């Protein structure tokens, strides 16, 4: 029956979806807010999945921020898990969902709708990709399936297809579980293609130090299974790798099928087209998170850099605008950080390859400088390696990459801030950064990198 209260329906209940729902309810408590999520869990950090699989996080509940009961009781938001939306009728403003537990169809009317359906792992169409022990890692359910398999089948050899941040975080997780691990990278670039090759090499050395076999330039032909439907071999031109656990970590693609069905604008790369207000081509429908793209604040171009932190911010903007406020999401500078064994790797802005692709006249400089003051006793003084990509014409920073053991994660945020503020390398070299021996040398590695970069720019 038609209710008089304004209705906001959100499809997808993780980072973007729960941010949108919570924000709208906070702004407009009288609004009826309903979240439809096809999985069993909502409001959890997929980013913690590697630590759940490694068993650092024992229980999947350790990844969950709040559950459906909390949202109902404390925030007044109806969260329906195991409800998959199958269709949107934009004329009648209806959403059709299937209750997956009861195989029942339910219809929800909306005044405002947010599509926060995220992304799905890319599943290469390879022979044997449907074998039983071929896994993906995206949702909490994926994490449970993989962890249960490790516990029950006690696999000893894992092959990870893909050498991006998730693939490498998972390499660490599987090594922690005692498996032998090979990481397979397709031809065309080094591991971690968002980093320059010389920086990625530092990570590759760390992988080798931790007995991870890195196989580059590999064209996978398929997976061979046994009579029980279990994969046993990864077949690469002329070679094969034994595996009793295969993890596909070759990137993700936006879930935009519902948007296409509803005839909303969808870009050629599959992202749902939104403006700065996260509004789709239909004024009552918003979209946010891994199902949409972003504007790159350095190049001004549309990009697809799916991140949990971005999904939360975009969801909040969608929720604001769906509940009558006026908010915008300006864009990203591609900031990322990850722990890979004992190293922290981080980046913001453009890599050299990206700067080439954007036709910048640029110069790079690399320094290695200690993470803290020499007067502070530290059993293992560690250098941070910093590479800057700089615009020769304007003197502005275009990008920064860092690899080190201590103090990398927060230092990259200084560069991210500088990039977002459009600072020149000279301006960065004059920043008033904090100093105390336990945390930094007199000349912080950021300032040293900027000074060295400046000399390179002026030479
Ligand atoms: C292993 C791993 C590590 C990561 N580490 C980091 C990190 O360190 N830092 C970082 O910033 N990001 C990280 N990410 C990325 C981050 O998790 C995502 O960017 C974030 O989860 C995106 O949130 P989202 O809400 O847009 O989409 P999702 O998390 O994909 O959530 C979308 C939800 O929509 C639901 N859904 C889809 N279609 C329907 C439908 N038709 N009906 C109902 N429900 C539907 C899905 O079930 C899903 O639960 C990591 C991701 C993974 C997998």
Short mmCIF file of C-alpha atoms and ligand atoms in Angstrom, two decimals:
data_model
loop_
_atom_site.label_atom_id
_atom_site.label_comp_id
_atom_site.label_asym_id
_atom_site.label_seq_id
_atom_site.Cartn_x
_atom_site.Cartn_y
_atom_site.Cartn_z
CA UNK A 1 0.00 0.00 0.00
CA UNK A 2 1.24 3.50 -0.84
CA UNK A 3 2.66 5.20 2.21
CA UNK A 4 2.80 8.97 2.54
CA UNK A 5 6.39 8.94 3.75
CA UNK A 6 9.06 9.66 1.20
CA UNK A 7 10.80 6.41 0.28
CA UNK A 8 14.50 5.93 -0.42
CA UNK A 9 15.50 2.49 -1.65
CA UNK A 10 19.17 1.52 -1.79
CA UNK A 11 20.39 -1.48 -3.79
CA UNK A 12 23.55 -2.96 -2.27
CA UNK A 13 24.48 -2.84 1.41
CA UNK A 14 28.24 -2.48 1.69
CA UNK A 15 30.40 0.66 1.61
CA UNK A 16 28.47 2.92 -0.76
CA UNK A 17 24.99 1.57 -0.01
CA UNK A 18 25.12 1.78 3.78
CA UNK A 19 26.74 5.23 3.61
CA UNK A 20 23.94 6.45 1.34
CA UNK A 21 21.22 4.95 3.53
CA UNK A 22 22.70 6.21 6.81
CA UNK A 23 23.27 9.70 5.49
CA UNK A 24 19.77 10.06 4.09
CA UNK A 25 18.17 8.81 7.30
CA UNK A 26 20.30 11.16 9.39
CA UNK A 27 19.37 14.13 7.21
CA UNK A 28 15.70 13.26 7.01
CA UNK A 29 14.60 10.97 9.87
CA UNK A 30 11.06 10.91 8.53
CA UNK A 31 12.24 9.31 5.28
CA UNK A 32 11.54 5.57 4.88
CA UNK A 33 14.90 4.04 4.01
CA UNK A 34 15.19 0.43 2.78
CA UNK A 35 18.37 -1.37 1.77
CA UNK A 36 18.17 -4.47 -0.42
CA UNK A 37 21.27 -6.66 -0.32
CA UNK A 38 21.57 -10.01 -2.05
CA UNK A 39 24.31 -11.29 0.26
CA UNK A 40 24.06 -12.34 3.90
CA UNK A 41 26.20 -9.52 5.24
CA UNK A 42 26.00 -5.75 5.14
CA UNK A 43 28.29 -2.94 6.22
CA UNK A 44 31.52 -4.91 6.25
CA UNK A 45 35.04 -4.18 5.11
CA UNK A 46 35.97 -6.29 2.08
CA UNK A 47 39.37 -4.68 2.54
CA UNK A 48 39.82 -6.92 5.58
CA UNK A 49 39.22 -10.15 3.64
CA UNK A 50 42.95 -10.98 3.23
CA UNK A 51 43.34 -10.76 7.02
CA UNK A 52 40.28 -12.96 7.52
CA UNK A 53 41.69 -15.58 5.15
CA UNK A 54 45.12 -15.38 6.83
CA UNK A 55 43.29 -15.93 10.15
CA UNK A 56 44.54 -12.69 11.68
CA UNK A 57 40.82 -11.93 11.85
CA UNK A 58 39.36 -15.14 13.27
CA UNK A 59 35.67 -14.62 12.66
CA UNK A 60 33.95 -13.00 9.70
CA UNK A 61 32.01 -10.88 12.20
CA UNK A 62 35.33 -9.13 12.78
CA UNK A 63 34.88 -7.53 9.35
CA UNK A 64 31.33 -6.41 10.00
CA UNK A 65 30.88 -2.84 11.22
CA UNK A 66 27.14 -3.05 11.97
CA UNK A 67 24.56 -5.71 11.21
CA UNK A 68 20.98 -5.43 9.92
CA UNK A 69 19.54 -5.44 13.46
CA UNK A 70 21.71 -2.47 14.44
CA UNK A 71 20.53 -0.52 11.41
CA UNK A 72 16.90 -1.25 12.21
CA UNK A 73 17.07 -0.62 15.95
CA UNK A 74 19.55 2.25 16.14
CA UNK A 75 19.08 3.99 12.82
CA UNK A 76 15.57 3.11 11.75
CA UNK A 77 16.76 1.70 8.42
CA UNK A 78 15.19 -1.49 7.03
CA UNK A 79 17.97 -3.76 5.78
CA UNK A 80 16.78 -6.81 3.87
CA UNK A 81 19.61 -9.27 3.27
CA UNK A 82 19.32 -12.12 0.75
CA UNK A 83 17.15 -9.87 -1.39
CA UNK A 84 18.35 -9.57 -4.97
CA UNK A 85 17.00 -6.78 -7.13
CA UNK A 86 16.15 -8.12 -10.57
CA UNK A 87 14.57 -5.13 -12.28
CA UNK A 88 13.83 -1.43 -11.97
CA UNK A 89 10.73 0.14 -13.50
CA UNK A 90 11.60 3.82 -13.79
CA UNK A 91 8.14 4.76 -15.14
CA UNK A 92 6.23 3.37 -12.16
CA UNK A 93 9.17 3.92 -9.77
CA UNK A 94 9.27 0.31 -8.69
CA UNK A 95 12.08 -2.05 -7.78
CA UNK A 96 11.51 -5.79 -8.16
CA UNK A 97 13.43 -8.05 -5.81
CA UNK A 98 13.67 -11.76 -5.15
CA UNK A 99 13.81 -13.01 -1.58
CA UNK A 100 16.53 -15.62 -2.09
CA UNK A 101 15.60 -17.56 1.06
CA UNK A 102 11.93 -17.96 0.12
CA UNK A 103 12.20 -17.69 -3.69
CA UNK A 104 9.56 -15.01 -3.49
CA UNK A 105 9.22 -11.86 -5.60
CA UNK A 106 8.64 -8.57 -3.77
CA UNK A 107 8.06 -5.11 -5.18
CA UNK A 108 9.24 -1.89 -3.55
CA UNK A 109 8.09 1.56 -4.54
CA UNK A 110 10.59 4.42 -4.36
CA UNK A 111 10.71 8.17 -4.56
CA UNK A 112 14.52 8.17 -4.67
CA UNK A 113 16.70 5.21 -5.52
CA UNK A 114 20.45 4.58 -5.14
CA UNK A 115 22.24 1.87 -7.08
CA UNK A 116 25.26 0.78 -5.02
CA UNK A 117 25.79 -2.64 -6.57
CA UNK A 118 29.58 -2.55 -6.50
CA UNK A 119 31.70 -4.67 -8.79
CA UNK A 120 32.37 -8.34 -9.53
CA UNK A 121 35.68 -10.08 -10.04
CA UNK A 122 36.70 -10.52 -13.66
CA UNK A 123 36.42 -14.22 -14.40
CA UNK A 124 38.59 -15.12 -17.37
CA UNK A 125 36.91 -17.45 -19.82
CA UNK A 126 39.42 -20.23 -19.53
CA UNK A 127 38.93 -23.98 -19.76
CA UNK A 128 38.52 -25.31 -16.23
CA UNK A 129 37.61 -21.94 -14.66
CA UNK A 130 34.50 -23.59 -13.21
CA UNK A 131 36.44 -26.29 -11.35
CA UNK A 132 35.64 -26.63 -7.66
CA UNK A 133 38.80 -25.21 -6.20
CA UNK A 134 38.94 -22.07 -8.36
CA UNK A 135 38.04 -19.13 -6.14
CA UNK A 136 37.46 -15.39 -6.26
CA UNK A 137 37.67 -12.94 -3.38
CA UNK A 138 35.20 -10.11 -3.31
CA UNK A 139 32.44 -10.62 -0.78
CA UNK A 140 32.34 -11.87 2.81
CA UNK A 141 30.78 -15.07 1.45
CA UNK A 142 33.77 -15.51 -0.92
CA UNK A 143 36.07 -15.14 2.08
CA UNK A 144 34.16 -17.74 4.09
CA UNK A 145 34.16 -20.23 1.19
CA UNK A 146 37.90 -19.82 0.67
CA UNK A 147 38.76 -19.99 4.37
CA UNK A 148 36.56 -23.05 4.90
CA UNK A 149 38.25 -24.75 1.94
CA UNK A 150 41.70 -24.06 3.40
CA UNK A 151 40.56 -25.44 6.76
CA UNK A 152 38.89 -28.54 5.35
CA UNK A 153 40.96 -29.54 2.31
CA UNK A 154 44.35 -28.43 3.68
CA UNK A 155 45.67 -27.39 0.23
CA UNK A 156 49.41 -27.01 -0.07
CA UNK A 157 49.90 -25.19 -3.38
CA UNK A 158 48.12 -22.02 -4.44
CA UNK A 159 48.30 -20.20 -7.75
CA UNK A 160 47.07 -16.62 -7.82
CA UNK A 161 46.11 -15.24 -11.23
CA UNK A 162 46.78 -11.50 -11.15
CA UNK A 163 49.46 -9.41 -9.46
CA UNK A 164 47.59 -6.29 -8.40
CA UNK A 165 47.25 -5.15 -4.79
CA UNK A 166 44.55 -7.72 -3.96
CA UNK A 167 46.48 -10.59 -5.58
CA UNK A 168 49.59 -9.72 -3.61
CA UNK A 169 47.76 -9.17 -0.31
CA UNK A 170 46.26 -12.60 -0.85
CA UNK A 171 49.71 -14.06 -1.57
CA UNK A 172 50.74 -12.91 1.91
CA UNK A 173 47.53 -14.32 3.41
CA UNK A 174 48.01 -17.73 1.80
CA UNK A 175 51.68 -17.89 2.78
CA UNK A 176 50.55 -17.14 6.34
CA UNK A 177 48.33 -20.22 6.08
CA UNK A 178 51.39 -22.27 5.13
CA UNK A 179 50.69 -22.69 1.41
CA UNK A 180 53.28 -22.51 -1.32
CA UNK A 181 52.24 -19.63 -3.54
CA UNK A 182 52.85 -18.73 -7.18
CA UNK A 183 51.58 -15.42 -8.58
CA UNK A 184 50.96 -15.38 -12.29
CA UNK A 185 51.03 -12.15 -14.26
CA UNK A 186 49.90 -11.83 -17.85
CA UNK A 187 52.23 -10.26 -20.46
CA UNK A 188 52.39 -6.51 -20.88
CA UNK A 189 53.51 -5.06 -17.58
CA UNK A 190 55.33 -5.78 -14.38
CA UNK A 191 53.53 -6.79 -11.20
CA UNK A 192 51.51 -3.94 -9.65
CA UNK A 193 50.93 -2.13 -12.91
CA UNK A 194 49.77 1.00 -11.08
CA UNK A 195 53.43 1.44 -10.01
CA UNK A 196 56.49 2.15 -12.13
CA UNK A 197 58.55 -0.96 -12.87
CA UNK A 198 61.50 0.14 -10.71
CA UNK A 199 59.21 0.54 -7.68
CA UNK A 200 57.36 -2.70 -8.42
CA UNK A 201 60.74 -4.48 -8.49
CA UNK A 202 61.23 -3.63 -4.80
CA UNK A 203 57.97 -5.41 -4.10
CA UNK A 204 58.92 -8.35 -6.30
CA UNK A 205 62.10 -8.78 -4.23
CA UNK A 206 59.96 -8.82 -1.09
CA UNK A 207 57.75 -11.51 -2.62
CA UNK A 208 60.80 -13.59 -3.45
CA UNK A 209 62.19 -13.06 0.07
CA UNK A 210 58.94 -14.60 1.27
CA UNK A 211 59.17 -17.55 -1.14
CA UNK A 212 56.41 -16.41 -3.47
CA UNK A 213 57.08 -17.60 -7.01
CA UNK A 214 56.45 -14.69 -9.40
CA UNK A 215 55.69 -15.84 -12.95
CA UNK A 216 55.56 -12.92 -15.39
CA UNK A 217 54.56 -12.69 -19.05
CA UNK A 218 52.47 -15.80 -18.71
CA UNK A 219 49.62 -16.62 -21.07
CA UNK A 220 47.35 -19.00 -19.19
CA UNK A 221 45.75 -21.64 -21.36
CA UNK A 222 43.47 -23.12 -18.75
CA UNK A 223 43.17 -25.24 -15.66
CA UNK A 224 43.28 -29.03 -15.71
CA UNK A 225 41.15 -30.92 -13.24
CA UNK A 226 40.91 -34.44 -11.88
CA UNK A 227 38.02 -36.89 -12.11
CA UNK A 228 36.39 -35.27 -9.07
CA UNK A 229 36.20 -31.86 -10.69
CA UNK A 230 39.09 -30.34 -8.74
CA UNK A 231 41.73 -28.23 -10.47
CA UNK A 232 45.20 -29.72 -10.27
CA UNK A 233 47.25 -27.80 -12.82
CA UNK A 234 47.46 -24.29 -14.21
CA UNK A 235 48.57 -24.64 -17.81
CA UNK A 236 50.76 -21.92 -19.24
CA UNK A 237 52.32 -22.13 -22.71
CA UNK A 238 54.71 -25.05 -22.50
CA UNK A 239 54.65 -25.26 -18.71
CA UNK A 240 52.24 -26.21 -16.03
CA UNK A 241 51.98 -25.30 -12.36
CA UNK A 242 50.54 -27.70 -9.83
CA UNK A 243 47.78 -26.14 -7.76
CA UNK A 244 45.19 -27.32 -5.34
CA UNK A 245 43.87 -23.81 -4.82
CA UNK A 246 43.51 -21.28 -7.64
CA UNK A 247 42.55 -17.70 -6.88
CA UNK A 248 41.36 -15.40 -9.66
CA UNK A 249 42.49 -11.88 -8.78
CA UNK A 250 42.57 -10.26 -12.19
CA UNK A 251 40.59 -7.13 -11.37
CA UNK A 252 36.92 -6.28 -11.16
CA UNK A 253 34.21 -4.89 -13.37
CA UNK A 254 31.31 -2.65 -12.37
CA UNK A 255 27.90 -4.24 -11.72
CA UNK A 256 25.78 -2.10 -14.03
CA UNK A 257 23.32 -4.64 -15.47
CA UNK A 258 20.41 -3.13 -13.50
CA UNK A 259 21.28 0.36 -14.74
CA UNK A 260 21.37 -0.91 -18.33
CA UNK A 261 18.05 -2.65 -17.87
CA UNK A 262 16.61 0.62 -16.50
CA UNK A 263 18.04 2.42 -19.57
CA UNK A 264 20.27 4.69 -17.49
CA UNK A 265 23.45 6.06 -19.05
CA UNK A 266 26.28 3.52 -18.88
CA UNK A 267 29.81 4.33 -20.13
CA UNK A 268 31.68 2.04 -22.54
CA UNK A 269 33.80 0.74 -19.63
CA UNK A 270 30.60 -0.45 -17.92
CA UNK A 271 30.42 2.21 -15.20
CA UNK A 272 27.07 3.87 -14.52
CA UNK A 273 27.28 7.49 -15.66
CA UNK A 274 26.83 9.96 -12.79
CA UNK A 275 27.46 13.65 -12.28
CA UNK A 276 29.21 15.27 -9.31
CA UNK A 277 26.01 14.86 -7.28
CA UNK A 278 26.11 11.10 -8.01
CA UNK A 279 22.92 11.55 -10.01
CA UNK A 280 22.39 9.21 -12.95
CA UNK A 281 20.68 10.12 -16.21
CA UNK A 282 17.40 9.72 -14.24
CA UNK A 283 17.03 12.56 -11.72
CA UNK A 284 15.50 10.33 -9.03
CA UNK A 285 18.18 7.66 -9.28
CA UNK A 286 21.65 7.98 -7.79
CA UNK A 287 24.57 5.59 -8.08
CA UNK A 288 27.76 5.34 -6.04
CA UNK A 289 30.76 3.14 -5.29
CA UNK A 290 32.44 0.52 -7.43
CA UNK A 291 29.61 0.55 -9.99
CA UNK A 292 30.47 4.12 -11.07
CA UNK A 293 33.60 5.87 -12.27
CA UNK A 294 35.32 8.98 -10.96
CA UNK A 295 36.87 12.12 -12.34
CA UNK A 296 40.67 12.15 -12.06
CA UNK A 297 41.59 15.45 -10.46
CA UNK A 298 45.00 15.66 -12.20
CA UNK A 299 43.94 14.85 -15.76
CA UNK A 300 40.28 15.90 -15.53
CA UNK A 301 39.38 12.64 -17.27
CA UNK A 302 36.92 9.92 -16.32
CA UNK A 303 38.63 6.92 -14.73
CA UNK A 304 37.67 3.72 -12.98
CA UNK A 305 39.64 3.45 -9.75
CA UNK A 306 37.39 1.43 -7.43
CA UNK A 307 38.25 1.90 -3.75
CA UNK A 308 36.43 1.43 -0.50
CA UNK A 309 37.26 4.91 0.68
CA UNK A 310 35.82 6.44 -2.51
CA UNK A 311 32.69 4.26 -2.29
CA UNK A 312 31.99 5.56 1.22
CA UNK A 313 32.36 9.19 0.17
CA UNK A 314 30.30 8.79 -2.99
CA UNK A 315 27.59 6.94 -1.04
CA UNK A 316 27.42 9.77 1.45
CA UNK A 317 27.00 12.31 -1.35
CA UNK A 318 24.28 10.18 -2.97
CA UNK A 319 22.48 9.94 0.38
CA UNK A 320 22.77 13.69 0.93
CA UNK A 321 21.30 14.53 -2.45
CA UNK A 322 18.59 11.90 -2.22
CA UNK A 323 17.45 13.50 1.05
CA UNK A 324 17.27 17.05 -0.17
CA UNK A 325 20.76 18.37 0.52
CA UNK A 326 23.20 19.54 -2.06
CA UNK A 327 26.57 17.86 -2.01
CA UNK A 328 29.21 16.96 -4.59
CA UNK A 329 31.97 14.41 -5.02
CA UNK A 330 34.75 16.14 -6.93
CA UNK A 331 36.98 13.22 -7.82
CA UNK A 332 40.08 11.25 -6.93
CA UNK A 333 43.84 11.38 -7.32
CA UNK A 334 44.19 7.58 -7.30
CA UNK A 335 45.57 7.21 -3.79
CA UNK A 336 46.25 3.67 -2.63
CA UNK A 337 48.20 1.92 0.09
CA UNK A 338 48.78 -1.74 0.80
CA UNK A 339 50.78 -3.99 3.09
CA UNK A 340 52.64 -6.71 1.24
CA UNK A 341 54.55 -8.85 3.73
CA UNK A 342 56.89 -6.43 5.57
CA UNK A 343 56.56 -3.66 3.01
CA UNK A 344 54.07 -0.86 2.70
CA UNK A 345 53.49 0.24 -0.89
CA UNK A 346 51.62 3.41 -1.67
CA UNK A 347 50.90 5.72 -4.54
CA UNK A 348 48.94 8.83 -5.47
CA UNK A 349 48.52 10.71 -8.74
CA UNK A 350 50.03 9.47 -11.99
CA UNK A 351 52.69 6.83 -12.54
CA UNK A 352 55.25 7.41 -15.31
CA UNK A 353 53.26 5.17 -17.67
CA UNK A 354 50.10 7.17 -16.97
CA UNK A 355 51.96 10.47 -17.45
CA UNK A 356 53.21 9.16 -20.83
CA UNK A 357 49.67 8.17 -21.74
CA UNK A 358 48.48 11.69 -20.92
CA UNK A 359 51.28 13.30 -22.99
CA UNK A 360 52.84 15.16 -20.08
CA UNK A 361 56.35 16.56 -20.47
CA UNK A 362 57.56 15.16 -17.17
CA UNK A 363 60.62 14.26 -15.19
CA UNK A 364 61.02 11.74 -12.36
CA UNK A 365 63.32 11.54 -9.36
CA UNK A 366 63.84 8.81 -6.78
CA UNK A 367 65.33 9.00 -3.29
CA UNK A 368 65.74 6.57 -0.41
CA UNK A 369 65.75 8.26 2.98
CA UNK A 370 65.33 7.05 6.58
CA UNK A 371 61.88 6.88 8.09
CA UNK A 372 62.95 8.42 11.41
CA UNK A 373 65.70 10.38 13.18
CA UNK A 374 69.16 8.84 13.66
CA UNK A 375 69.16 9.85 17.35
CA UNK A 376 66.30 7.52 18.10
CA UNK A 377 67.40 3.95 18.78
CA UNK A 378 65.79 1.62 16.34
CA UNK A 379 66.88 -1.96 15.88
CA UNK A 380 66.31 -1.74 12.17
CA UNK A 381 66.58 1.72 10.61
CA UNK A 382 64.61 1.65 7.39
CA UNK A 383 64.69 3.76 4.30
CA UNK A 384 61.58 4.83 2.45
CA UNK A 385 62.01 4.90 -1.30
CA UNK A 386 60.06 7.74 -2.88
CA UNK A 387 59.62 8.35 -6.57
CA UNK A 388 58.08 11.58 -7.82
CA UNK A 389 56.62 12.27 -11.24
CA UNK A 390 56.76 16.02 -11.96
CA UNK A 391 55.40 18.28 -14.68
CA UNK A 392 58.37 20.00 -16.35
CA UNK A 393 56.19 22.79 -17.70
CA UNK A 394 54.38 23.86 -14.50
CA UNK A 395 56.67 22.43 -11.81
CA UNK A 396 53.65 20.70 -10.29
CA UNK A 397 53.67 17.28 -8.74
CA UNK A 398 51.92 14.73 -10.96
CA UNK A 399 52.40 11.63 -8.87
CA UNK A 400 54.21 9.97 -5.98
CA UNK A 401 55.03 6.35 -5.24
CA UNK A 402 56.51 5.02 -2.02
CA UNK A 403 57.85 1.70 -0.81
CA UNK A 404 59.19 1.12 2.69
CA UNK A 405 58.64 -0.59 5.99
CA UNK A 406 57.72 2.22 8.37
CA UNK A 407 55.85 5.49 8.00
CA UNK A 408 54.78 5.09 4.37
CA UNK A 409 51.01 5.01 4.77
CA UNK A 410 50.59 8.45 6.29
CA UNK A 411 53.34 10.08 4.22
CA UNK A 412 51.54 9.21 0.99
CA UNK A 413 48.62 11.25 2.30
CA UNK A 414 50.80 14.38 2.29
CA UNK A 415 51.45 13.81 -1.40
CA UNK A 416 47.78 13.04 -2.02
CA UNK A 417 46.87 16.34 -0.35
CA UNK A 418 49.49 18.19 -2.37
CA UNK A 419 48.18 16.62 -5.57
CA UNK A 420 44.60 17.51 -4.79
CA UNK A 421 45.69 21.06 -3.97
CA UNK A 422 47.66 21.35 -7.23
CA UNK A 423 50.92 22.15 -5.40
CA UNK A 424 54.25 22.60 -7.12
CA UNK A 425 57.22 20.50 -6.05
CA UNK A 426 58.83 23.69 -4.72
CA UNK A 427 55.80 24.34 -2.51
CA UNK A 428 56.00 20.78 -1.19
CA UNK A 429 59.70 21.28 -0.38
CA UNK A 430 58.70 24.17 1.91
CA UNK A 431 55.98 22.36 3.87
CA UNK A 432 56.10 22.71 7.64
CA UNK A 433 56.08 19.01 8.47
CA UNK A 434 56.37 17.61 11.98
CA UNK A 435 59.65 16.37 13.40
CA UNK A 436 60.62 14.22 16.34
CA UNK A 437 63.24 11.43 16.17
CA UNK A 438 60.85 8.49 16.70
CA UNK A 439 58.86 9.58 13.65
CA UNK A 440 61.08 11.41 11.17
CA UNK A 441 64.55 12.79 10.53
CA UNK A 442 65.04 16.62 10.62
CA UNK A 443 64.50 16.52 6.91
CA UNK A 444 61.51 14.31 6.42
CA UNK A 445 61.78 11.96 3.45
CA UNK A 446 58.93 13.94 1.83
CA UNK A 447 61.00 17.14 1.93
CA UNK A 448 64.14 15.35 0.75
CA UNK A 449 62.22 13.82 -2.17
CA UNK A 450 60.82 17.24 -3.08
CA UNK A 451 64.24 18.93 -2.85
CA UNK A 452 65.86 16.28 -5.05
CA UNK A 453 62.91 16.50 -7.43
CA UNK A 454 63.22 20.26 -7.60
CA UNK A 455 66.87 20.02 -8.59
CA UNK A 456 65.90 17.58 -11.33
CA UNK A 457 63.14 19.90 -12.53
CA UNK A 458 65.53 22.86 -12.70
CA UNK A 459 68.37 20.96 -14.40
C1 LIG B 1 40.22 -8.35 -1.00
C2 LIG B 1 39.90 -6.89 -1.15
C3 LIG B 1 40.71 -5.94 -0.54
C4 LIG B 1 40.43 -4.58 -0.70
N1 LIG B 1 41.24 -3.67 -0.07
C5 LIG B 1 40.95 -2.36 -0.17
C6 LIG B 1 41.74 -1.40 0.53
O1 LIG B 1 42.67 -1.75 1.26
N2 LIG B 1 41.42 -0.10 0.38
C7 LIG B 1 40.37 0.32 -0.40
O2 LIG B 1 40.12 1.54 -0.46
N3 LIG B 1 39.61 -0.57 -1.06
C8 LIG B 1 39.87 -1.90 -0.97
N4 LIG B 1 39.09 -2.81 -1.62
C9 LIG B 1 37.98 -2.33 -2.46
C10 LIG B 1 36.74 -2.09 -1.64
O3 LIG B 1 36.41 -3.22 -0.91
C11 LIG B 1 35.60 -1.71 -2.57
O4 LIG B 1 35.98 -0.55 -3.26
C12 LIG B 1 34.31 -1.46 -1.81
O5 LIG B 1 33.84 -2.63 -1.19
C13 LIG B 1 33.24 -0.95 -2.76
O6 LIG B 1 32.06 -0.79 -2.06
P1 LIG B 1 30.67 -0.79 -2.82
O7 LIG B 1 29.63 -0.60 -1.78
O8 LIG B 1 30.71 0.15 -3.96
O9 LIG B 1 30.57 -2.22 -3.51
P2 LIG B 1 30.58 -3.69 -2.94
O10 LIG B 1 31.46 -3.80 -1.74
O11 LIG B 1 30.87 -4.56 -4.10
O12 LIG B 1 29.11 -3.91 -2.46
C14 LIG B 1 28.06 -3.97 -3.37
C15 LIG B 1 26.97 -4.84 -2.81
O13 LIG B 1 25.86 -4.80 -3.70
C16 LIG B 1 25.24 -6.08 -3.69
N5 LIG B 1 24.48 -6.24 -4.92
C17 LIG B 1 24.94 -6.25 -6.19
N6 LIG B 1 23.93 -6.42 -7.05
C18 LIG B 1 22.80 -6.54 -6.31
C19 LIG B 1 21.44 -6.73 -6.64
N7 LIG B 1 21.03 -6.86 -7.90
N8 LIG B 1 20.53 -6.79 -5.63
C20 LIG B 1 20.93 -6.66 -4.33
N9 LIG B 1 22.22 -6.47 -3.97
C21 LIG B 1 23.14 -6.40 -4.95
C22 LIG B 1 26.41 -7.05 -3.61
O14 LIG B 1 25.97 -8.29 -3.07
C23 LIG B 1 27.37 -6.31 -2.68
O15 LIG B 1 27.23 -6.75 -1.35
C24 LIG B 1 39.34 -4.17 -1.48
C25 LIG B 1 38.51 -5.13 -2.09
C26 LIG B 1 38.78 -6.46 -1.92
C27 LIG B 1 37.88 -7.47 -2.58
#
